[in-house]
Amino acid sequence: MKRVVILGSTGSIGRQALDVIRKLPGKFKVVGLAAGKNWHLLARQVREFRPDAAVLEREQELYNLRRELASDRPPDLAWGRSGLENLARLPQADIVLVAVAGALGIYPTIAAINAGKDVALANKETLVAAGHLVMELVARNKTALLPVDSEHSAIWQCLNGQERRAVEKVILTASGGPFRNFSKEEMENVTVDMALAHPNWQMGNKITIDSATLMNKGLEIIEAKWLFGVSYAQIEVVIHPQSIIHSAVEFLDGSIIAQMGLPDMRLPIQYALTYPERMPGCCSRLKLTCLQGLTFDAPDTDRFPSLKLAFEAGKTGGTMPAVLNAANEVAVDSFLKRRISFRAIPYIVGKVMEKHLTVKQPGLEEIMEADCWARKTGVALIKTLVTI
Ligand SMILES: NC(=O)c1ccc[n+]([C@@H]2O[C@H](COP(=O)([O-])OP(=O)(O)OC[C@H]3O[C@@H](n4cnc5c(N)ncnc54)[C@H](OP(=O)(O)O)[C@@H]3O)[C@@H](O)[C@H]2O)c1
């Protein structure tokens, strides 16, 4: 039985991970759960899974959780970043699923790796901002970093049993999001509700907006570079609206191996949790004879400049990817609060990147300083905008 900690258990990935665990009785024991503000749902999860420890973002919500669980035998309760990091290094845990959203994920990921835990990583911002540090720590601590993002899980599965030097390139597929066929003019009038209606995937709000701008694919390019040790020239993005091929690898001899399935995040979550085993589980099945057709197109970086910005940030390296990520987080947050237009998101990211003086080979402190600077610069820029 594997003992699992889930960070972000009330979110889209966290809830689906608990569903995977629920459907595989006797295979896992949940030993720790962490959430942000949703103490109601965390209380229900604690009652169902009986973890040894639970963490919330703030003391205020923790107080509510403590009161709610007073009549039960409550787990150890803590709050804040230190609570999250301590949960990530819980002695009895075998594997930590990092499914919090945003750059916050860096701290518990590093804590878990340093404590020798295997990490199932859903949080892509961690590798975007601090990829070189995280991969170095994984190598030094001889732990496993298991991808949960569906594209990276697909590439990981395609690479199984293959020699890395035989890889010509990795092919990341993207659905293209809800505005795949919109003209630049049509994109002027995109609303928050339109952007949150993803055609294929049910996800948290931030990643859904990132999918609509294609920044999600941009972040995944940088994530792929670190996970698979490829150069940016070896990463190709292909628009595949049906989201059936989750990604592929092309080898030196021209052979392409792709991983397919219905768009259901429980499959990559389960594979990361059960690895190296495969188990029946609860995921929806793809019937090839029901497929109407699979199409593939090159992305249009003129209509979707976020993709170009991400390639630029990745190639520049140093603190620039952390700046790209942080500027994007504040811009997406402002869009979700209806303060800026959809088209202003990549504009703000580009402007913040232009102002940044990159630090090469940064340590964690410099990365977090750059993250903080980019947030402040992004917020100041947003204040000067009416709508772009
Ligand atoms: N959703 C997907 O299909 C998908 C696919 C691939 C990769 N990812 C990546 O996985 C990560 C999570 O995505 P998501 O869609 O699941 O996001 P989400 O639905 O917004 O969930 C985020 C989770 O993080 C928790 N959280 C926020 N602040 C926290 C804090 N300070 N301390 C502890 N927990 C905190 C939230 O808690 P509360 O809700 O209680 O506030 C929630 O449980 C992101 O990095 C995303 O890019 C997601």
Coordinates of C-alpha atoms in Angstrom, one line a residue, residues 42-379:
L42 CA -11.4 19.5 3.3
A43 CA -13.5 18.6 6.4
R44 CA -15.5 16.1 4.2
Q45 CA -12.3 14.7 2.7
V46 CA -10.8 14.3 6.2
R47 CA -13.8 12.4 7.4
E48 CA -13.7 10.1 4.4
F49 CA -9.9 9.4 4.1
R50 CA -8.8 9.9 7.8
P51 CA -5.3 11.4 7.0
D52 CA -2.8 11.8 9.8
A53 CA -2.4 15.5 9.0
A54 CA -4.2 18.3 7.2
V55 CA -3.2 21.9 6.2
L56 CA -5.0 25.0 5.2
E57 CA -3.7 28.3 3.8
R58 CA -4.7 30.6 6.7
E59 CA -5.2 30.3 10.5
Q60 CA -8.8 31.7 10.1
E61 CA -10.0 28.7 8.0
L62 CA -8.0 26.3 10.1
Y63 CA -10.0 27.5 13.1
N64 CA -13.2 26.7 11.3
L65 CA -11.9 23.3 10.3
R66 CA -10.8 22.5 13.9
R67 CA -14.3 23.4 15.2
E68 CA -16.0 21.4 12.4
L69 CA -13.9 18.3 13.3
A70 CA -14.1 18.8 17.1
S71 CA -16.4 15.8 17.7
D72 CA -14.2 13.5 15.5
R73 CA -10.7 12.4 16.2
P74 CA -9.0 15.2 14.1
P75 CA -5.7 14.8 12.3
D76 CA -2.7 17.1 13.2
L77 CA -3.7 20.5 11.8
A78 CA -1.4 23.3 10.6
W79 CA -1.6 26.3 8.3
G80 CA 0.5 28.4 5.9
R81 CA 3.7 27.7 3.8
S82 CA 5.5 26.0 6.7
G83 CA 2.5 23.7 7.2
L84 CA 2.5 22.8 3.5
E85 CA 6.3 22.1 3.5
N86 CA 6.1 20.0 6.7
L87 CA 3.2 18.0 5.1
A88 CA 5.4 17.5 2.0
R89 CA 8.1 15.9 4.2
L90 CA 5.7 13.8 6.4
P91 CA 7.9 10.8 7.5
Q92 CA 5.2 8.2 6.8
A93 CA 4.5 9.4 3.2
D94 CA 5.9 7.5 0.1
I95 CA 4.7 9.9 -2.5
V96 CA 3.5 13.5 -2.6
L97 CA 1.1 14.8 -5.2
V98 CA 1.7 18.5 -5.8
A99 CA -1.5 19.9 -7.2
V100 CA -1.6 23.4 -5.8
A101 CA -1.9 26.1 -8.5
G102 CA 0.8 28.7 -9.1
A103 CA 4.5 29.3 -8.1
L104 CA 3.6 28.4 -4.5
G105 CA 4.1 24.8 -5.6
I106 CA 7.9 25.3 -5.7
Y107 CA 8.3 25.2 -1.8
P108 CA 6.6 22.0 -1.0
T109 CA 8.0 20.3 -4.1
I110 CA 11.6 21.1 -3.0
A111 CA 10.7 20.1 0.6
A112 CA 9.4 16.7 -0.6
I113 CA 12.4 16.0 -2.8
N114 CA 14.9 17.0 -0.1
A115 CA 13.0 14.6 2.3
G116 CA 13.6 11.8 -0.3
K117 CA 9.9 11.5 -1.3
D118 CA 8.7 10.6 -4.8
V119 CA 6.8 13.5 -6.3
A120 CA 3.9 13.3 -8.6
L121 CA 4.0 16.8 -10.1
A122 CA 0.8 18.4 -11.5
N123 CA 1.9 21.9 -10.7
K124 CA 3.7 23.0 -13.9
E125 CA 4.7 26.5 -12.6
T126 CA 7.4 24.8 -10.3
L127 CA 9.4 23.5 -13.3
V128 CA 8.8 26.6 -15.3
A129 CA 10.2 28.9 -12.6
A130 CA 12.8 26.7 -11.0
G131 CA 13.4 23.8 -13.4
H132 CA 17.2 23.7 -13.2
L133 CA 17.1 23.7 -9.3
V134 CA 14.4 21.1 -9.1
M135 CA 16.0 18.7 -11.6
E136 CA 19.4 19.1 -9.8
L137 CA 17.8 18.2 -6.4
V138 CA 16.0 15.2 -8.0
A139 CA 19.3 13.9 -9.3
R140 CA 21.1 14.6 -6.0
N141 CA 18.4 13.0 -3.8
K142 CA 17.8 10.1 -6.2
T143 CA 14.0 10.6 -6.0
A144 CA 11.5 10.2 -8.8
L145 CA 9.7 13.1 -10.4
L146 CA 6.5 11.7 -12.0
P147 CA 4.7 13.9 -14.5
V148 CA 0.9 14.3 -14.0
D149 CA 0.2 16.8 -16.8
S150 CA -1.4 14.7 -19.5
E151 CA 1.0 15.8 -22.2
H152 CA 4.1 15.0 -20.1
S153 CA 2.6 11.8 -18.9
A154 CA 2.1 10.9 -22.6
I155 CA 5.7 11.7 -23.5
W156 CA 6.9 9.8 -20.4
Q157 CA 4.9 6.7 -21.5
C158 CA 6.2 7.0 -25.1
L159 CA 9.8 7.1 -23.8
N160 CA 9.3 4.0 -21.7
G161 CA 12.1 1.5 -22.6
Q162 CA 13.6 3.9 -25.2
E163 CA 17.1 5.4 -25.1
R164 CA 17.1 9.2 -24.6
R165 CA 19.7 9.7 -27.3
A166 CA 17.3 8.1 -29.9
V167 CA 14.8 11.0 -29.4
E168 CA 14.6 13.4 -32.4
K169 CA 11.9 15.6 -30.9
V170 CA 8.9 15.6 -28.6
I171 CA 5.5 16.7 -30.0
L172 CA 3.2 18.5 -27.5
T173 CA -0.4 18.5 -28.6
A174 CA -2.8 21.4 -27.7
S175 CA -6.5 21.5 -28.2
G176 CA -6.2 25.1 -29.3
G177 CA -8.8 26.1 -26.7
P178 CA -12.2 27.7 -27.3
F179 CA -10.8 30.5 -29.6
R180 CA -8.9 28.3 -31.9
N181 CA -10.8 29.6 -34.9
F182 CA -11.4 33.2 -33.7
S183 CA -9.9 36.1 -35.7
K184 CA -7.9 38.8 -33.9
E185 CA -11.0 41.0 -34.1
E186 CA -13.3 38.4 -32.6
M187 CA -10.8 37.9 -29.7
E188 CA -11.3 41.6 -28.7
N189 CA -14.8 40.7 -27.4
V190 CA -13.9 37.5 -25.5
T191 CA -15.5 37.4 -22.0
V192 CA -14.5 35.5 -18.9
D193 CA -17.4 33.1 -19.3
M194 CA -16.4 32.3 -22.9
A195 CA -12.8 31.8 -21.9
L196 CA -13.8 29.4 -19.0
A197 CA -15.8 27.2 -21.4
H198 CA -13.0 24.8 -22.5
P199 CA -14.2 22.4 -25.2
N200 CA -12.5 19.2 -23.9
W201 CA -11.2 19.5 -20.4
Q202 CA -12.7 20.4 -16.9
M203 CA -10.0 22.2 -15.0
G204 CA -9.3 24.9 -12.4
N205 CA -10.0 28.5 -13.6
K206 CA -6.3 29.6 -14.0
I207 CA -5.3 26.7 -16.2
T208 CA -8.5 27.0 -18.2
I209 CA -7.6 30.7 -19.1
D210 CA -4.0 29.6 -19.8
S211 CA -5.4 27.0 -22.3
A212 CA -7.5 29.7 -24.0
T213 CA -4.4 32.0 -24.5
L214 CA -2.1 29.0 -25.2
M215 CA 0.1 30.1 -22.3
N216 CA -0.7 26.7 -20.9
K217 CA 1.2 25.1 -23.8
G218 CA 3.9 27.7 -23.4
L219 CA 4.4 26.6 -19.8
E220 CA 4.4 23.0 -20.9
I221 CA 7.2 23.6 -23.4
I222 CA 9.5 24.7 -20.5
E223 CA 8.2 21.9 -18.3
A224 CA 9.0 19.4 -21.1
K225 CA 12.5 20.8 -21.5
W226 CA 13.3 20.1 -17.9
L227 CA 11.5 16.8 -17.5
F228 CA 13.0 15.1 -20.6
G229 CA 16.3 17.0 -21.0
V230 CA 15.5 18.1 -24.6
S231 CA 16.5 21.4 -26.2
Y232 CA 13.8 24.0 -27.3
A233 CA 14.6 23.1 -30.9
Q234 CA 13.5 19.6 -30.2
I235 CA 10.0 20.6 -29.0
E236 CA 7.2 21.0 -31.4
V237 CA 3.6 22.2 -30.6
V238 CA 0.8 20.8 -32.7
I239 CA -2.9 21.9 -32.5
H240 CA -5.0 18.8 -32.2
P241 CA -8.6 19.9 -31.3
Q242 CA -9.9 16.4 -30.5
S243 CA -7.5 15.9 -27.5
I244 CA -7.2 12.2 -28.2
I245 CA -3.4 12.1 -28.8
H246 CA -2.1 13.5 -25.6
S247 CA 1.4 14.0 -27.1
A248 CA 4.0 12.0 -29.0
V249 CA 7.8 11.4 -29.5
E250 CA 9.6 11.3 -32.8
F251 CA 12.7 9.1 -32.9
L252 CA 15.9 9.3 -35.0
D253 CA 14.6 6.7 -37.4
G254 CA 11.5 8.7 -38.2
S255 CA 9.2 6.5 -36.1
I256 CA 6.6 8.4 -34.0
I257 CA 5.1 6.9 -30.9
A258 CA 2.0 8.6 -29.5
Q259 CA -0.1 8.0 -26.4
M260 CA -3.9 8.1 -26.9
G261 CA -7.0 8.2 -24.6
L262 CA -10.1 10.1 -23.9
P263 CA -9.5 13.5 -22.3
D264 CA -9.7 12.3 -18.6
M265 CA -7.1 13.6 -16.2
R266 CA -7.7 10.6 -13.9
L267 CA -5.6 8.5 -16.3
P268 CA -2.3 10.4 -16.0
I269 CA -3.0 11.0 -12.2
Q270 CA -3.5 7.2 -11.8
Y271 CA -0.4 6.3 -13.8
A272 CA 1.8 8.6 -11.7
L273 CA 0.4 7.2 -8.5
T274 CA 0.6 3.5 -9.4
Y275 CA 3.8 3.7 -11.5
P276 CA 5.5 1.4 -12.4
E277 CA 2.3 -0.7 -12.3
R278 CA -0.8 -0.2 -14.4
M279 CA -4.2 -0.9 -12.8
P280 CA -7.8 -1.1 -14.1
G281 CA -9.0 2.0 -12.3
C282 CA -11.9 4.2 -13.2
C283 CA -10.9 6.1 -16.4
S284 CA -13.2 6.4 -19.3
R285 CA -12.2 4.1 -22.3
L286 CA -11.5 5.2 -25.8
K287 CA -13.1 3.1 -28.6
L288 CA -11.1 3.7 -31.8
T289 CA -14.0 2.8 -34.0
C290 CA -16.0 5.7 -32.5
L291 CA -13.4 8.3 -33.6
Q292 CA -14.6 10.7 -36.3
G293 CA -11.1 11.8 -37.3
L294 CA -8.0 13.3 -35.9
T295 CA -6.7 16.6 -37.2
F296 CA -3.4 18.4 -36.7
D297 CA -2.4 22.0 -37.4
A298 CA 0.6 24.3 -36.8
P299 CA -0.2 26.9 -34.0
D300 CA -0.7 30.6 -35.0
T301 CA 1.6 32.6 -32.8
D302 CA 0.3 35.8 -34.3
R303 CA -3.1 35.3 -32.8
F304 CA -1.7 33.5 -29.8
P305 CA 1.5 35.4 -28.8
S306 CA 1.8 33.7 -25.4
L307 CA 3.3 30.7 -27.1
K308 CA 6.1 32.8 -28.6
L309 CA 6.7 34.6 -25.3
A310 CA 7.1 31.2 -23.6
F311 CA 9.6 30.0 -26.2
E312 CA 11.5 33.3 -25.8
A313 CA 11.5 33.1 -22.0
G314 CA 12.6 29.4 -22.0
K315 CA 15.5 30.1 -24.5
T316 CA 16.6 33.2 -22.4
G317 CA 16.6 31.0 -19.3
G318 CA 17.8 32.2 -15.9
T319 CA 15.0 34.2 -14.1
M320 CA 13.0 34.9 -17.3
P321 CA 10.7 31.9 -17.1
A322 CA 9.8 32.8 -13.5
V323 CA 9.0 36.3 -14.7
L324 CA 6.9 35.0 -17.6
N325 CA 5.0 32.8 -15.1
A326 CA 4.4 35.4 -12.4
A327 CA 3.4 38.1 -14.9
N328 CA 0.9 35.7 -16.4
E329 CA -0.5 34.8 -13.0
V330 CA -1.3 38.4 -12.2
A331 CA -2.6 39.1 -15.7
V332 CA -4.9 36.0 -15.6
D333 CA -6.1 37.0 -12.1
S334 CA -7.0 40.5 -13.3
F335 CA -8.8 39.1 -16.4
L336 CA -10.8 36.7 -14.1
K337 CA -11.7 39.7 -12.0
R338 CA -12.9 41.5 -15.2
R339 CA -10.3 44.3 -14.8
I340 CA -8.5 43.7 -18.2
S341 CA -9.4 42.2 -21.5
F342 CA -8.4 38.8 -22.8
R343 CA -6.0 40.3 -25.3
A344 CA -4.3 42.3 -22.5
I345 CA -3.0 39.1 -20.9
P346 CA -0.1 38.4 -23.4
Y347 CA 0.5 42.2 -23.7
I348 CA 1.2 42.5 -20.0
V349 CA 3.4 39.4 -19.9
G350 CA 5.4 40.7 -22.9
K351 CA 5.8 44.2 -21.4
V352 CA 7.0 42.8 -18.0
M353 CA 9.5 40.5 -19.8
E354 CA 10.8 43.5 -21.8
K355 CA 11.6 45.3 -18.5
H356 CA 13.3 42.4 -16.8
L357 CA 17.1 42.1 -16.4
T358 CA 17.7 38.4 -16.5
V359 CA 19.8 36.8 -13.8
K360 CA 21.7 33.8 -15.2
Q361 CA 21.9 30.6 -13.1
P362 CA 19.7 32.0 -10.3
G363 CA 19.3 30.4 -6.8
L364 CA 15.8 29.9 -5.2
E365 CA 16.0 33.4 -3.6
E366 CA 16.8 35.1 -6.9
I367 CA 14.0 33.2 -8.6
M368 CA 11.5 34.3 -5.9
E369 CA 12.8 37.9 -6.0
A370 CA 12.2 37.9 -9.8
D371 CA 8.7 36.4 -9.3
C372 CA 7.9 39.1 -6.7
W373 CA 9.3 41.8 -9.0
A374 CA 7.3 40.6 -12.0
R375 CA 4.0 40.5 -9.9
K376 CA 4.6 44.1 -8.8
T377 CA 5.5 45.3 -12.3
G378 CA 2.5 43.5 -13.8
V379 CA 0.1 45.0 -11.2

